[in-house]
Coordinates of N, CA, C and O in Angstrom, one line a residue:
M1 N 2.7 -125.0 111.9 CA 3.2 -125.0 110.5 C 4.6 -125.7 110.5 O 5.4 -125.4 111.3
A2 N 4.7 -126.6 109.6 CA 6.0 -127.4 109.5 C 7.1 -126.5 108.9 O 6.9 -125.6 108.1
E3 N 8.3 -126.8 109.4 CA 9.5 -126.1 108.9 C 9.8 -126.5 107.5 O 9.7 -127.7 107.1
P4 N 10.0 -125.6 106.6 CA 10.2 -125.9 105.2 C 11.6 -126.7 105.0 O 12.5 -126.5 105.8
E5 N 11.7 -127.4 103.9 CA 12.9 -128.1 103.6 C 14.0 -127.1 103.3 O 13.7 -126.1 102.6
H6 N 15.2 -127.3 103.8 CA 16.4 -126.4 103.5 C 17.4 -127.2 102.6 O 17.4 -128.4 102.6
T7 N 18.1 -126.4 101.9 CA 19.3 -127.0 101.1 C 20.3 -127.5 102.2 O 20.3 -127.0 103.3
S8 N 21.2 -128.3 101.8 CA 22.2 -128.9 102.7 C 23.0 -127.8 103.4 O 23.5 -128.0 104.5
D9 N 23.3 -126.7 102.7 CA 24.1 -125.6 103.3 C 23.3 -124.7 104.2 O 23.8 -123.8 104.9
G10 N 21.9 -124.9 104.2 CA 21.1 -124.0 105.0 C 20.8 -122.6 104.4 O 20.1 -121.9 105.0
H11 N 21.3 -122.3 103.3 CA 21.2 -121.0 102.7 C 19.8 -120.8 102.0 O 19.4 -119.6 101.9
F12 N 19.1 -121.8 101.7 CA 17.9 -121.7 100.9 C 16.8 -122.6 101.5 O 17.2 -123.7 102.1
V13 N 15.6 -122.3 101.3 CA 14.4 -123.2 101.6 C 13.8 -123.6 100.3 O 13.9 -122.9 99.3
I14 N 13.2 -124.8 100.3 CA 12.6 -125.3 99.1 C 11.1 -125.3 99.4 O 10.6 -125.9 100.3
I15 N 10.3 -124.5 98.6 CA 8.9 -124.4 98.7 C 8.3 -124.7 97.3 O 8.6 -124.0 96.4
N16 N 7.5 -125.7 97.2 CA 6.8 -126.1 96.0 C 7.9 -126.3 94.9 O 7.7 -125.9 93.8
G17 N 9.0 -126.9 95.2 CA 10.1 -127.2 94.3 C 10.9 -125.9 93.9 O 11.8 -126.1 93.1
R18 N 10.6 -124.8 94.5 CA 11.4 -123.6 94.1 C 12.3 -123.2 95.3 O 11.9 -123.3 96.5
R19 N 13.5 -122.7 95.0 CA 14.4 -122.4 96.0 C 14.3 -120.9 96.3 O 14.3 -120.0 95.4
W20 N 14.2 -120.6 97.6 CA 14.1 -119.2 98.1 C 15.2 -119.0 99.1 O 15.5 -119.9 99.9
R21 N 15.8 -117.8 99.2 CA 16.8 -117.6 100.2 C 16.2 -117.7 101.6 O 15.1 -117.1 101.9
A22 N 16.9 -118.4 102.5 CA 16.4 -118.6 103.9 C 16.7 -117.3 104.7 O 17.6 -116.5 104.4
T23 N 15.9 -117.1 105.7 CA 16.1 -116.1 106.7 C 17.4 -116.3 107.4 O 17.7 -117.5 107.7
D24 N 18.1 -115.3 107.7 CA 19.3 -115.3 108.5 C 19.1 -116.0 109.8 O 18.3 -115.5 110.7
P25 N 19.7 -117.2 110.1 CA 19.4 -117.9 111.4 C 20.0 -117.2 112.6 O 19.7 -117.6 113.7
E26 N 20.9 -116.2 112.4 CA 21.5 -115.5 113.5 C 20.7 -114.4 114.1 O 21.0 -113.8 115.1
I27 N 19.6 -114.1 113.4 CA 18.7 -113.0 114.0 C 18.0 -113.6 115.2 O 17.4 -114.7 115.2
P28 N 18.1 -112.9 116.4 CA 17.5 -113.4 117.6 C 16.0 -113.6 117.4 O 15.4 -112.9 116.6
P29 N 15.4 -114.5 118.1 CA 13.9 -114.8 117.9 C 13.0 -113.6 118.0 O 12.1 -113.5 117.2
E30 N 13.2 -112.7 119.0 CA 12.3 -111.6 119.2 C 12.3 -110.6 118.0 O 11.3 -110.3 117.4
P31 N 13.5 -110.2 117.6 CA 13.6 -109.3 116.4 C 13.1 -110.0 115.1 O 12.5 -109.3 114.3
A32 N 13.4 -111.3 115.0 CA 13.0 -112.0 113.8 C 11.5 -112.0 113.7 O 10.9 -111.8 112.7
A33 N 10.8 -112.3 114.9 CA 9.4 -112.3 114.9 C 8.8 -110.9 114.6 O 7.8 -110.8 113.9
R34 N 9.4 -109.9 115.1 CA 8.9 -108.5 114.8 C 9.1 -108.2 113.4 O 8.2 -107.6 112.8
L35 N 10.2 -108.6 112.8 CA 10.4 -108.3 111.3 C 9.4 -109.1 110.5 O 8.9 -108.5 109.5
R36 N 9.1 -110.3 110.9 CA 8.1 -111.1 110.1 C 6.7 -110.4 110.2 O 6.0 -110.4 109.3
A37 N 6.4 -109.9 111.4 CA 5.1 -109.3 111.6 C 5.0 -108.0 110.8 O 4.0 -107.7 110.1
L38 N 6.1 -107.2 110.7 CA 6.1 -106.0 109.9 C 6.1 -106.4 108.4 O 5.5 -105.7 107.6
L39 N 6.7 -107.5 108.0 CA 6.7 -107.9 106.6 C 5.2 -108.3 106.3 O 4.7 -107.9 105.2
M40 N 4.5 -109.0 107.1 CA 3.2 -109.4 106.8 C 2.2 -108.2 106.8 O 1.4 -108.1 105.9
A41 N 2.5 -107.2 107.6 CA 1.6 -106.0 107.6 C 1.9 -105.3 106.3 O 0.9 -104.8 105.7
A42 N 3.1 -105.2 105.9 CA 3.4 -104.5 104.6 C 2.8 -105.3 103.4 O 2.3 -104.6 102.5
R43 N 2.8 -106.6 103.5 CA 2.2 -107.4 102.4 C 0.7 -107.1 102.4 O 0.1 -107.0 101.3
R44 N 0.0 -107.1 103.5 CA -1.4 -106.7 103.6 C -1.6 -105.3 103.0 O -2.6 -105.1 102.3
D45 N -0.7 -104.4 103.3 CA -0.9 -103.1 102.8 C -0.7 -103.0 101.3 O -1.4 -102.2 100.6
V46 N 0.1 -103.9 100.7 CA 0.2 -103.9 99.2 C -1.1 -104.3 98.7 O -1.6 -103.7 97.7
G47 N -1.7 -105.4 99.3 CA -3.0 -105.8 98.8 C -4.1 -104.7 98.9 O -4.9 -104.5 98.0
A48 N -4.1 -104.0 100.0 CA -5.1 -103.0 100.2 C -4.9 -101.8 99.2 O -5.9 -101.3 98.7
A49 N -3.6 -101.5 99.0 CA -3.3 -100.4 98.0 C -3.7 -100.8 96.6 O -4.3 -100.0 95.8
L50 N -3.5 -102.1 96.3 CA -3.9 -102.6 94.9 C -5.5 -102.5 94.8 O -6.0 -102.1 93.7
R51 N -6.2 -103.0 95.8 CA -7.6 -102.9 95.8 C -8.1 -101.5 95.7 O -9.1 -101.2 95.0
A52 N -7.4 -100.6 96.3 CA -7.8 -99.1 96.3 C -7.3 -98.4 95.1 O -7.6 -97.2 94.9
Q53 N -6.5 -99.1 94.3 CA -5.8 -98.5 93.1 C -5.1 -97.2 93.5 O -5.1 -96.2 92.9
D54 N -4.3 -97.3 94.7 CA -3.5 -96.2 95.2 C -2.1 -96.5 94.9 O -1.4 -97.2 95.7
A55 N -1.5 -95.9 93.9 CA -0.2 -96.2 93.4 C 0.9 -95.8 94.5 O 1.9 -96.4 94.7
E56 N 0.6 -94.6 95.1 CA 1.6 -94.2 96.1 C 1.6 -95.1 97.3 O 2.7 -95.4 97.8
A57 N 0.5 -95.5 97.8 CA 0.4 -96.4 98.9 C 1.1 -97.8 98.6 O 1.7 -98.4 99.4
E58 N 0.8 -98.2 97.3 CA 1.4 -99.5 96.9 C 3.0 -99.4 96.9 O 3.7 -100.3 97.3
R59 N 3.5 -98.2 96.3 CA 5.0 -98.0 96.3 C 5.5 -98.1 97.7 O 6.6 -98.7 98.0
D60 N 4.9 -97.4 98.6 CA 5.3 -97.3 100.0 C 5.3 -98.8 100.6 O 6.3 -99.2 101.3
A61 N 4.2 -99.5 100.5 CA 4.1 -100.8 101.0 C 5.1 -101.8 100.4 O 5.7 -102.6 101.1
R62 N 5.3 -101.7 99.1 CA 6.3 -102.6 98.5 C 7.7 -102.2 99.0 O 8.6 -103.1 99.1
G63 N 8.0 -100.9 99.2 CA 9.3 -100.6 99.8 C 9.5 -101.2 101.2 O 10.6 -101.6 101.5
R64 N 8.4 -101.2 102.0 CA 8.5 -101.8 103.3 C 8.7 -103.3 103.2 O 9.4 -103.9 104.0
V65 N 8.0 -104.0 102.2 CA 8.3 -105.4 102.0 C 9.7 -105.7 101.7 O 10.4 -106.5 102.3
H66 N 10.3 -104.9 100.8 CA 11.7 -105.0 100.4 C 12.6 -104.8 101.6 O 13.5 -105.6 101.8
L67 N 12.3 -103.8 102.4 CA 13.2 -103.5 103.6 C 13.1 -104.6 104.6 O 14.2 -105.0 105.1
A68 N 11.9 -105.2 104.8 CA 11.8 -106.3 105.8 C 12.5 -107.5 105.3 O 13.2 -108.2 106.0
K69 N 12.4 -107.8 104.0 CA 13.0 -109.0 103.4 C 14.5 -108.9 103.4 O 15.3 -109.8 103.7
T70 N 15.0 -107.6 103.2 CA 16.4 -107.4 103.2 C 16.9 -107.5 104.7 O 18.0 -108.2 104.9
A71 N 16.2 -107.0 105.6 CA 16.6 -107.1 107.1 C 16.6 -108.5 107.5 O 17.5 -108.9 108.3
L72 N 15.7 -109.3 107.0 CA 15.7 -110.8 107.3 C 16.8 -111.6 106.6 O 17.0 -112.7 107.0
G73 N 17.5 -110.9 105.7 CA 18.5 -111.6 105.0 C 18.1 -112.3 103.7 O 18.8 -113.0 103.1
E74 N 16.8 -112.2 103.4 CA 16.2 -112.8 102.2 C 16.5 -112.1 100.9 O 16.2 -112.6 99.8
R75 N 17.0 -110.9 101.0 CA 17.4 -110.1 99.8 C 18.7 -109.4 100.1 O 19.1 -109.3 101.3
G76 N 19.3 -108.8 99.1 CA 20.5 -108.1 99.3 C 21.7 -109.0 99.4 O 21.7 -110.1 98.9
D77 N 22.8 -108.5 100.0 CA 24.0 -109.3 100.2 C 23.7 -110.6 100.9 O 23.0 -110.6 101.9
P78 N 24.2 -111.8 100.4 CA 23.9 -113.0 101.2 C 24.4 -113.0 102.6 O 25.6 -112.6 102.8
W79 N 23.6 -113.3 103.5 CA 23.9 -113.3 104.9 C 25.1 -114.2 105.3 O 25.9 -113.9 106.1
W80 N 25.3 -115.3 104.5 CA 26.4 -116.2 104.8 C 27.8 -115.6 104.4 O 28.8 -116.1 104.7
D81 N 27.7 -114.5 103.6 CA 29.0 -113.8 103.2 C 29.3 -112.6 104.1 O 30.3 -111.9 103.9
Q82 N 28.4 -112.4 105.1 CA 28.6 -111.2 105.9 C 29.2 -111.6 107.3 O 29.0 -112.8 107.7
T83 N 29.9 -110.7 107.9 CA 30.4 -110.9 109.3 C 29.2 -110.9 110.2 O 28.1 -110.3 109.9
T84 N 29.4 -111.3 111.4 CA 28.4 -111.3 112.4 C 27.9 -109.8 112.7 O 26.7 -109.5 112.8
S85 N 28.9 -108.9 112.7 CA 28.6 -107.5 112.9 C 27.8 -106.9 111.7 O 26.8 -106.2 112.0
Q86 N 28.1 -107.3 110.5 CA 27.4 -106.8 109.3 C 25.9 -107.4 109.4 O 25.0 -106.6 109.0
R87 N 25.8 -108.6 109.8 CA 24.5 -109.2 109.9 C 23.6 -108.5 110.9 O 22.5 -108.2 110.6
R88 N 24.2 -108.2 112.0 CA 23.5 -107.5 113.1 C 23.1 -106.1 112.6 O 21.9 -105.7 112.8
Q89 N 24.0 -105.4 112.0 CA 23.7 -104.1 111.5 C 22.6 -104.1 110.5 O 21.7 -103.3 110.5
R90 N 22.6 -105.1 109.6 CA 21.5 -105.3 108.6 C 20.1 -105.4 109.2 O 19.2 -104.7 108.9
W91 N 20.0 -106.4 110.1 CA 18.6 -106.6 110.6 C 18.2 -105.5 111.6 O 17.1 -105.1 111.6
Q92 N 19.2 -104.9 112.4 CA 18.9 -103.9 113.3 C 18.5 -102.6 112.6 O 17.5 -102.0 112.9
S93 N 19.2 -102.2 111.5 CA 18.8 -101.0 110.7 C 17.5 -101.2 110.1 O 16.7 -100.2 110.1
G94 N 17.2 -102.3 109.5 CA 15.9 -102.6 108.9 C 14.8 -102.5 109.9 O 13.7 -101.9 109.6
L95 N 15.0 -103.1 111.1 CA 14.0 -103.1 112.1 C 13.7 -101.7 112.6 O 12.6 -101.3 112.7
D96 N 14.8 -100.9 112.8 CA 14.6 -99.5 113.2 C 13.8 -98.7 112.2 O 12.9 -98.0 112.6
A97 N 14.2 -98.9 110.9 CA 13.5 -98.1 109.9 C 12.0 -98.5 109.8 O 11.1 -97.7 109.7
L98 N 11.7 -99.8 109.9 CA 10.4 -100.3 109.8 C 9.5 -99.8 111.0 O 8.4 -99.4 110.8
E99 N 10.1 -99.9 112.1 CA 9.4 -99.5 113.3 C 9.2 -98.0 113.3 O 8.1 -97.5 113.8
H100 N 10.1 -97.2 112.8 CA 10.0 -95.8 112.7 C 8.8 -95.5 111.8 O 7.9 -94.6 112.1
H101 N 8.7 -96.2 110.7 CA 7.6 -96.0 109.7 C 6.3 -96.4 110.4 O 5.3 -95.7 110.3
D102 N 6.3 -97.5 111.2 CA 5.1 -98.0 111.8 C 4.6 -97.0 112.8 O 3.4 -96.8 113.0
T103 N 5.5 -96.4 113.6 CA 5.0 -95.4 114.6 C 4.5 -94.1 113.9 O 3.6 -93.5 114.5
R104 N 5.0 -93.8 112.8 CA 4.5 -92.6 112.0 C 3.1 -92.8 111.5 O 2.3 -91.9 111.4
R105 N 2.7 -94.1 111.2 CA 1.4 -94.4 110.7 C 0.4 -94.4 111.8 O -0.8 -94.2 111.5
G106 N 0.7 -94.5 113.0 CA -0.3 -94.4 114.0 C -0.5 -95.6 114.8 O -1.3 -95.9 115.5

């Protein structure tokens, strides 16, 4: 898959003419990959909950989507305004919470 176009400052990607906040480039490759995997699992769970008309499961899955996107720097305080320490804390806390949830699910 080709790398999406970025704005000149690197803060956003352009997809189909729309600007989206880019993932924090300082997240090391392994945790970034794990966060993306957990994000995709949460998105699949949103779809499954919608098909099952399970409002509680949908809320849970959407919460995990939000947590993953925040950990990746795509939501919340802009990563470019954060210190290196704050950025690390953001993605590490999000990863820890998502993995804790993942282990509880089985």
